[in-house]
PDB file of C-alpha atoms in Angstrom:
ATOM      1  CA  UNK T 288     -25.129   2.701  38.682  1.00 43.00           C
ATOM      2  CA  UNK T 289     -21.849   0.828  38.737  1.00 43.00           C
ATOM      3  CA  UNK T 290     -18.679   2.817  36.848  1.00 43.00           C
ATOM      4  CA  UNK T 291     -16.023   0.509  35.872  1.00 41.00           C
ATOM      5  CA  UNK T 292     -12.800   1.425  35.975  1.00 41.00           C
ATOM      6  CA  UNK T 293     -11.794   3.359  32.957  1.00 37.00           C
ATOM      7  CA  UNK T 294      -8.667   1.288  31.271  1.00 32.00           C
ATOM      8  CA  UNK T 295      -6.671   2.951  28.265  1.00 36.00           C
ATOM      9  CA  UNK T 296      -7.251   0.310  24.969  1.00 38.00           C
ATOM     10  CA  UNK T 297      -4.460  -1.129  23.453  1.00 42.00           C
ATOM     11  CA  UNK T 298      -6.368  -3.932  21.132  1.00 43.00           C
ATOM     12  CA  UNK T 299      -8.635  -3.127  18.848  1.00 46.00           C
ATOM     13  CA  UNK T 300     -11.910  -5.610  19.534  1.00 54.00           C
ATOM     14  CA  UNK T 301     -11.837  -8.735  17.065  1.00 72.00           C
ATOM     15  CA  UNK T 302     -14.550  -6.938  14.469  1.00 76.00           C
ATOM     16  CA  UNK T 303     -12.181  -3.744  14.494  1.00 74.00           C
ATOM     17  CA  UNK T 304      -9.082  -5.759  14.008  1.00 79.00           C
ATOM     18  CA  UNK T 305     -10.917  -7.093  11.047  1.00 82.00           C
ATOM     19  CA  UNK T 306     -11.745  -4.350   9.862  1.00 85.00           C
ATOM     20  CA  UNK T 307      -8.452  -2.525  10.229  1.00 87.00           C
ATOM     21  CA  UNK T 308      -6.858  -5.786   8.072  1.00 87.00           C
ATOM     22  CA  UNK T 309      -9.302  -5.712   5.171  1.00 86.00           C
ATOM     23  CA  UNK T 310      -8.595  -1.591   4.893  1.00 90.00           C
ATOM     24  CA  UNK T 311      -4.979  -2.182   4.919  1.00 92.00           C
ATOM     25  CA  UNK T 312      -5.848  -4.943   2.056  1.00 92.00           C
ATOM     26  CA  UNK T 313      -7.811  -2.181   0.142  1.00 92.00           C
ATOM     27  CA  UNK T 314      -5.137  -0.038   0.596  1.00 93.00           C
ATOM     28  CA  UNK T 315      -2.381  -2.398  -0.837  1.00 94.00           C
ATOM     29  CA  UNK T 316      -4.949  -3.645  -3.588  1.00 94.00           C
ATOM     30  CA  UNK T 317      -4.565   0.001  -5.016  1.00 93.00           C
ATOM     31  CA  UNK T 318      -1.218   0.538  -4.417  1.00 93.00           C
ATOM     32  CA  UNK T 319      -0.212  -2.611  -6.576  1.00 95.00           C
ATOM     33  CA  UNK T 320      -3.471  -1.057  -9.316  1.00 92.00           C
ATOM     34  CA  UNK T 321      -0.990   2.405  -8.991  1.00 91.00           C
ATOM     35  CA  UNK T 322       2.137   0.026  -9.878  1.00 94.00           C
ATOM     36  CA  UNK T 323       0.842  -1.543 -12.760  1.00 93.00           C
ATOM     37  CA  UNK T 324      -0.193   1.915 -14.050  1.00 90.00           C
ATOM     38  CA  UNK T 325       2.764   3.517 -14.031  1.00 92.00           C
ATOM     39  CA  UNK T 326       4.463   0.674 -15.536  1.00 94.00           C
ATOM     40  CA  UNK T 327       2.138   0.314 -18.571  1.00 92.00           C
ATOM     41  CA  UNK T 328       3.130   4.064 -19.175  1.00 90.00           C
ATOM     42  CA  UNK T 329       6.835   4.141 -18.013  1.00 89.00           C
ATOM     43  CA  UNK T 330      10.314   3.388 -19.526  1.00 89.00           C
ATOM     44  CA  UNK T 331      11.029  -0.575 -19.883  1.00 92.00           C
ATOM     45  CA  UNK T 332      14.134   0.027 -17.299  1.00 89.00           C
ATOM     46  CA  UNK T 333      11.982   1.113 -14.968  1.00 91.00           C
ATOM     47  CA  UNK T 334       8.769  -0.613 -15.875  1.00 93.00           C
ATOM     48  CA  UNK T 335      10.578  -4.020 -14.802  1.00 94.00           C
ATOM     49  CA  UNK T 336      11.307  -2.550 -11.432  1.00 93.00           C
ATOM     50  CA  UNK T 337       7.650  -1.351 -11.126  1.00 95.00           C
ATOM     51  CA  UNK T 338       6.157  -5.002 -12.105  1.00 96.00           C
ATOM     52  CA  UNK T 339       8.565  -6.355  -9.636  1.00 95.00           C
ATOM     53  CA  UNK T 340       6.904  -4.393  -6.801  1.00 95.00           C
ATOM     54  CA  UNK T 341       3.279  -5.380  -8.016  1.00 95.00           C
ATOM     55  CA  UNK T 342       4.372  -8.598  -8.302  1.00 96.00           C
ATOM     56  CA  UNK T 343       5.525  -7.901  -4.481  1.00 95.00           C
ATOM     57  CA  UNK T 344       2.065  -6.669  -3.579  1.00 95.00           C
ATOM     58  CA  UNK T 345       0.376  -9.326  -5.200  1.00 93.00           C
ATOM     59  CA  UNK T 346       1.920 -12.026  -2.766  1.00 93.00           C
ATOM     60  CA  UNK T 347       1.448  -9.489   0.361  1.00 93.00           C
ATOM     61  CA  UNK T 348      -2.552  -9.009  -0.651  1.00 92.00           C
ATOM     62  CA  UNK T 349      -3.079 -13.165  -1.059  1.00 90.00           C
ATOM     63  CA  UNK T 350      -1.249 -13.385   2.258  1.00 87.00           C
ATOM     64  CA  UNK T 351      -2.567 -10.850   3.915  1.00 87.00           C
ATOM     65  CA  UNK T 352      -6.012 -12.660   2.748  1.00 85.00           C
ATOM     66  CA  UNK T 353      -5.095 -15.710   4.047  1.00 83.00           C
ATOM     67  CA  UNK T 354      -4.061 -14.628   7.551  1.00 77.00           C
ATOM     68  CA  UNK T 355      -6.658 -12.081   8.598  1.00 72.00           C
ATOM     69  CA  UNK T 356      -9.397 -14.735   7.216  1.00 67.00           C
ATOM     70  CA  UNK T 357     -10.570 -12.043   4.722  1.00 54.00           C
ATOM     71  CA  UNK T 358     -11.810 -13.516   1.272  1.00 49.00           C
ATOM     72  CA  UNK T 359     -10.031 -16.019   0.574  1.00 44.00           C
ATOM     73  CA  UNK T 360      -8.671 -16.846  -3.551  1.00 47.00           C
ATOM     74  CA  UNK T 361      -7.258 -14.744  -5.828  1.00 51.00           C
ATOM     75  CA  UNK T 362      -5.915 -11.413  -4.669  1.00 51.00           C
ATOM     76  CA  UNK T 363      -8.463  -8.560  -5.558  1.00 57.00           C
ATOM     77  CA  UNK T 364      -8.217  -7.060  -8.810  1.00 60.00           C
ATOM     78  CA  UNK T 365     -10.437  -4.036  -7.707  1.00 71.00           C
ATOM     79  CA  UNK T 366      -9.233  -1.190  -5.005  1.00 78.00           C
ATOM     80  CA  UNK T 367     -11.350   1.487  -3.686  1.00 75.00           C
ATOM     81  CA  UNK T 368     -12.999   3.952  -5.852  1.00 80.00           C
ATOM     82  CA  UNK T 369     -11.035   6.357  -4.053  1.00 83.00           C
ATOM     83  CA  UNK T 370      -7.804   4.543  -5.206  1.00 74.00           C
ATOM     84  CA  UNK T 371      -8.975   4.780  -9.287  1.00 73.00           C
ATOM     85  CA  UNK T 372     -10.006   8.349  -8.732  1.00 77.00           C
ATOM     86  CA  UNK T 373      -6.526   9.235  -7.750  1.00 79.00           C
ATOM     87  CA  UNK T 374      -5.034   6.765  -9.965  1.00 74.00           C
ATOM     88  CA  UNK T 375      -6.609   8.586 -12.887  1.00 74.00           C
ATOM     89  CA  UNK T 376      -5.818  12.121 -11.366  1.00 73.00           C
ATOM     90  CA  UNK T 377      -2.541  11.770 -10.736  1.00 75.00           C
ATOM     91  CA  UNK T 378      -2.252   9.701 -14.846  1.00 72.00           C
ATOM     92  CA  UNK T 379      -3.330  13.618 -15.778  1.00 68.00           C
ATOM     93  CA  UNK T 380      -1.049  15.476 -13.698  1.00 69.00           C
ATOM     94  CA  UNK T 381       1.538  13.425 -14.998  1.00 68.00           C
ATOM     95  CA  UNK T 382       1.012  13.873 -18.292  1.00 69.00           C
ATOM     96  CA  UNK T 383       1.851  18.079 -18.006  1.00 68.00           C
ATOM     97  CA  UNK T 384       5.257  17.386 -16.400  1.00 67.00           C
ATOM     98  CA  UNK T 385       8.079  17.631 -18.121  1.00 73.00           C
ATOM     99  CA  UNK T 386       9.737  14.060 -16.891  1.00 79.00           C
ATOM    100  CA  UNK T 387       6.871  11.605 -16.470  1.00 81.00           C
ATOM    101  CA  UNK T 388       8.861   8.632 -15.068  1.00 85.00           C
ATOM    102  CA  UNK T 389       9.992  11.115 -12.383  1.00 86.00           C
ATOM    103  CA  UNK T 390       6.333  12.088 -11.378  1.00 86.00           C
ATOM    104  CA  UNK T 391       4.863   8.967 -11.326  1.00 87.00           C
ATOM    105  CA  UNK T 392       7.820   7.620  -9.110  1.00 89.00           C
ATOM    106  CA  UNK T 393       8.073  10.310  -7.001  1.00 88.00           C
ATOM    107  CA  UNK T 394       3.712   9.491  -6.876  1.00 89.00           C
ATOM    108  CA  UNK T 395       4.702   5.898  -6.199  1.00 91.00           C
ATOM    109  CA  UNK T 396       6.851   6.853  -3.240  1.00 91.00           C
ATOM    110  CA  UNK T 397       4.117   9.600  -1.556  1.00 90.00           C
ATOM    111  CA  UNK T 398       1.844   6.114  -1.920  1.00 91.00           C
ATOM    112  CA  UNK T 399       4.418   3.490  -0.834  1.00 93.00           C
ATOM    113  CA  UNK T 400       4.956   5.314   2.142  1.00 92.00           C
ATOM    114  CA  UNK T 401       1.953   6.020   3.218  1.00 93.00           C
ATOM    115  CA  UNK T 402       0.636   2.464   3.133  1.00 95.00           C
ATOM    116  CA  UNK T 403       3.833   1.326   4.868  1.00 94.00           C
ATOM    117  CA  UNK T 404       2.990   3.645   8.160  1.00 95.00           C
ATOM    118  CA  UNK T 405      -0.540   2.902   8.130  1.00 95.00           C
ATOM    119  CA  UNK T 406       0.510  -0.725   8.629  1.00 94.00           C
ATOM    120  CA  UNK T 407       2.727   0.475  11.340  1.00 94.00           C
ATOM    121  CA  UNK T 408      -0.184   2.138  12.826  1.00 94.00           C
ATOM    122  CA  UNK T 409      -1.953  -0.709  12.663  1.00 93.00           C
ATOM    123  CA  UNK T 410       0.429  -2.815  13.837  1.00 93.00           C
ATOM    124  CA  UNK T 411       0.332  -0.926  17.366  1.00 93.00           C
ATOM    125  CA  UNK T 412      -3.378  -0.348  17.837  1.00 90.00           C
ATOM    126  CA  UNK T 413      -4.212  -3.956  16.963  1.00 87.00           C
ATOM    127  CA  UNK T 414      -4.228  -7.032  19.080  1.00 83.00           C
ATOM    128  CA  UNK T 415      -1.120  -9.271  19.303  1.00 86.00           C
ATOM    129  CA  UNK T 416      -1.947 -12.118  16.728  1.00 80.00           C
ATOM    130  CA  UNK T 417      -3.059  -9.586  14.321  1.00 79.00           C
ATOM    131  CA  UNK T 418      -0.045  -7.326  14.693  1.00 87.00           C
ATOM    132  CA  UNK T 419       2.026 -10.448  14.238  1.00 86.00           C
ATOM    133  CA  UNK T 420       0.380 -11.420  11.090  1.00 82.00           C
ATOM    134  CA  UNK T 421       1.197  -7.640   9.477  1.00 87.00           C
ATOM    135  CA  UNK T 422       4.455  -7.707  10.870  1.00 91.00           C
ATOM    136  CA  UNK T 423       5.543 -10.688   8.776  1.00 89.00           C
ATOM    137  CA  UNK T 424       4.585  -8.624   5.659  1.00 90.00           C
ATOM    138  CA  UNK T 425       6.637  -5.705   6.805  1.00 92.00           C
ATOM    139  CA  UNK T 426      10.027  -6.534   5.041  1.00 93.00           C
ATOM    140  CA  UNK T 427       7.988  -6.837   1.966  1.00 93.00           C
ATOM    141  CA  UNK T 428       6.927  -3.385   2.317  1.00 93.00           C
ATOM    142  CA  UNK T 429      10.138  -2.334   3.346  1.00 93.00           C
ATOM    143  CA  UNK T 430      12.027  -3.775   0.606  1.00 92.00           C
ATOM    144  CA  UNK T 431       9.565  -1.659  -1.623  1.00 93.00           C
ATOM    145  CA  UNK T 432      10.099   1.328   0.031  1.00 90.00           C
ATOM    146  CA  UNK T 433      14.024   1.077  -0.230  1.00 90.00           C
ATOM    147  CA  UNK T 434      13.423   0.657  -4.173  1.00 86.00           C
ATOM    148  CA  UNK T 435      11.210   3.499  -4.274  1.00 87.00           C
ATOM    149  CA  UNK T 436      14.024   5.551  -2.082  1.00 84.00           C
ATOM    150  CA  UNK T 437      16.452   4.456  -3.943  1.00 87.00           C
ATOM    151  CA  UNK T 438      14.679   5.190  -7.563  1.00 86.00           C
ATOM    152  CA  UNK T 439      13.667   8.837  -6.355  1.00 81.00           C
ATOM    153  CA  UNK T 440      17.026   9.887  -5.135  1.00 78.00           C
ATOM    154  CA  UNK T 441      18.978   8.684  -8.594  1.00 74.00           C
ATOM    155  CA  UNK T 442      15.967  10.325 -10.489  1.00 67.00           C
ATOM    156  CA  UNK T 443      17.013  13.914  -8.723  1.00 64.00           C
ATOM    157  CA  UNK T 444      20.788  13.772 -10.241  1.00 56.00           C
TER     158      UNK T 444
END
C-alpha cells in the first residue's frame, strides 16, 4: 500500500468552501433579523443607526449570494432556527434590564463580533478566490463593528 506524503491543508476543497460561504450567509442573515429587532423595540436615535446596519447587511448577504454562487435573488429573509431562538431569548432577557437600548446593543456587539471573526476564520482556511470574495465584504463588517464600538462605549458614560 502506497502512503502519500502527508501535506498540512490550507484550502478548504470547493464543496467545503461552499459550504463555509453559505454558513457565513446564515450567519449574517440573522445578524441583520437581530438588527431589525432591536430597532423595532429601541429609541428612534438609535433605531436609525440600527436600520442603517441592516440595511448594511442586506447588501453584504445579496453580495455575498452573488459571489459564492449561493441562491441567487433576494437576500434571505429567514436565518437559522438557532438565530430566532436566541433572537427571542435574548428579546426576554432584555425586557428585565433596567436600560433596554443598552442590552440589546451591548447583544448586538457580542453578535457583530462574532460574525466578523468567523469571516476572518474563514477567510484563512478557505481557498484564495473565496477568501478574496469575503475579504471585499470585510470593511462592511468593519464599519459595523466600529458603530457598535462606538455605541457601547458612549452607552457606559
Amino acid at each position: 500500500m502506497k502512503h502519500s506524503a502527508h501535506r498540512p491543508q490550507t484550502a478548504l476543497p470547493t464543496h467545503a468552501a461552499q459550504a463555509a460561504c453559505k454558513a457565513l450567509i446564515l450567519r449574517s442573515i440573522d445578524l441583520r433579523q437581530w438588527y431589525r429587532h432591536a430597532a423595532a423595540v429601541c429609541e428612534p436615535g438609535l433605531r436609525m443607526v440600527l436600520n442603517d446596519n441592516a440595511q448594511t447587511l442586506d447588501l453584504l448577504i445579496g453580495d455575498l449570494q452573488a459571489q459564492c454562487g449561493a441562491d441567487t435573488g433576494k437576500p434571505g429573509d429567514h436565518g437559522s432556527w438557532r438565530g430566532a431562538a436566541r433572537r427571542q431569548l435574548a428579546s426576554w432577557l432584555v425586557r428585565a434590564a433596567p436600560r433596554r437600548d443598552v442590552a440589546w446593543l451591548r447583544a448586538l456587539a457580542h453578535h457583530e463580533s462574532a460574525l466578523l471573526c468567523a469571516f476572518e476564520r474563514a477567510i484563512a482556511r478557505l481557498p484564495a478566490d473565496s477568501a478574496r470574495a469575503l475579504c471585499r465584504q470585510l470593511p462592511r463588517l468593519q464599519g459595523i463593528h466600529q458603530d457598535m464600538h462606538s455605541l457601547v462605549g458612549n452607552a457606559r458614560r
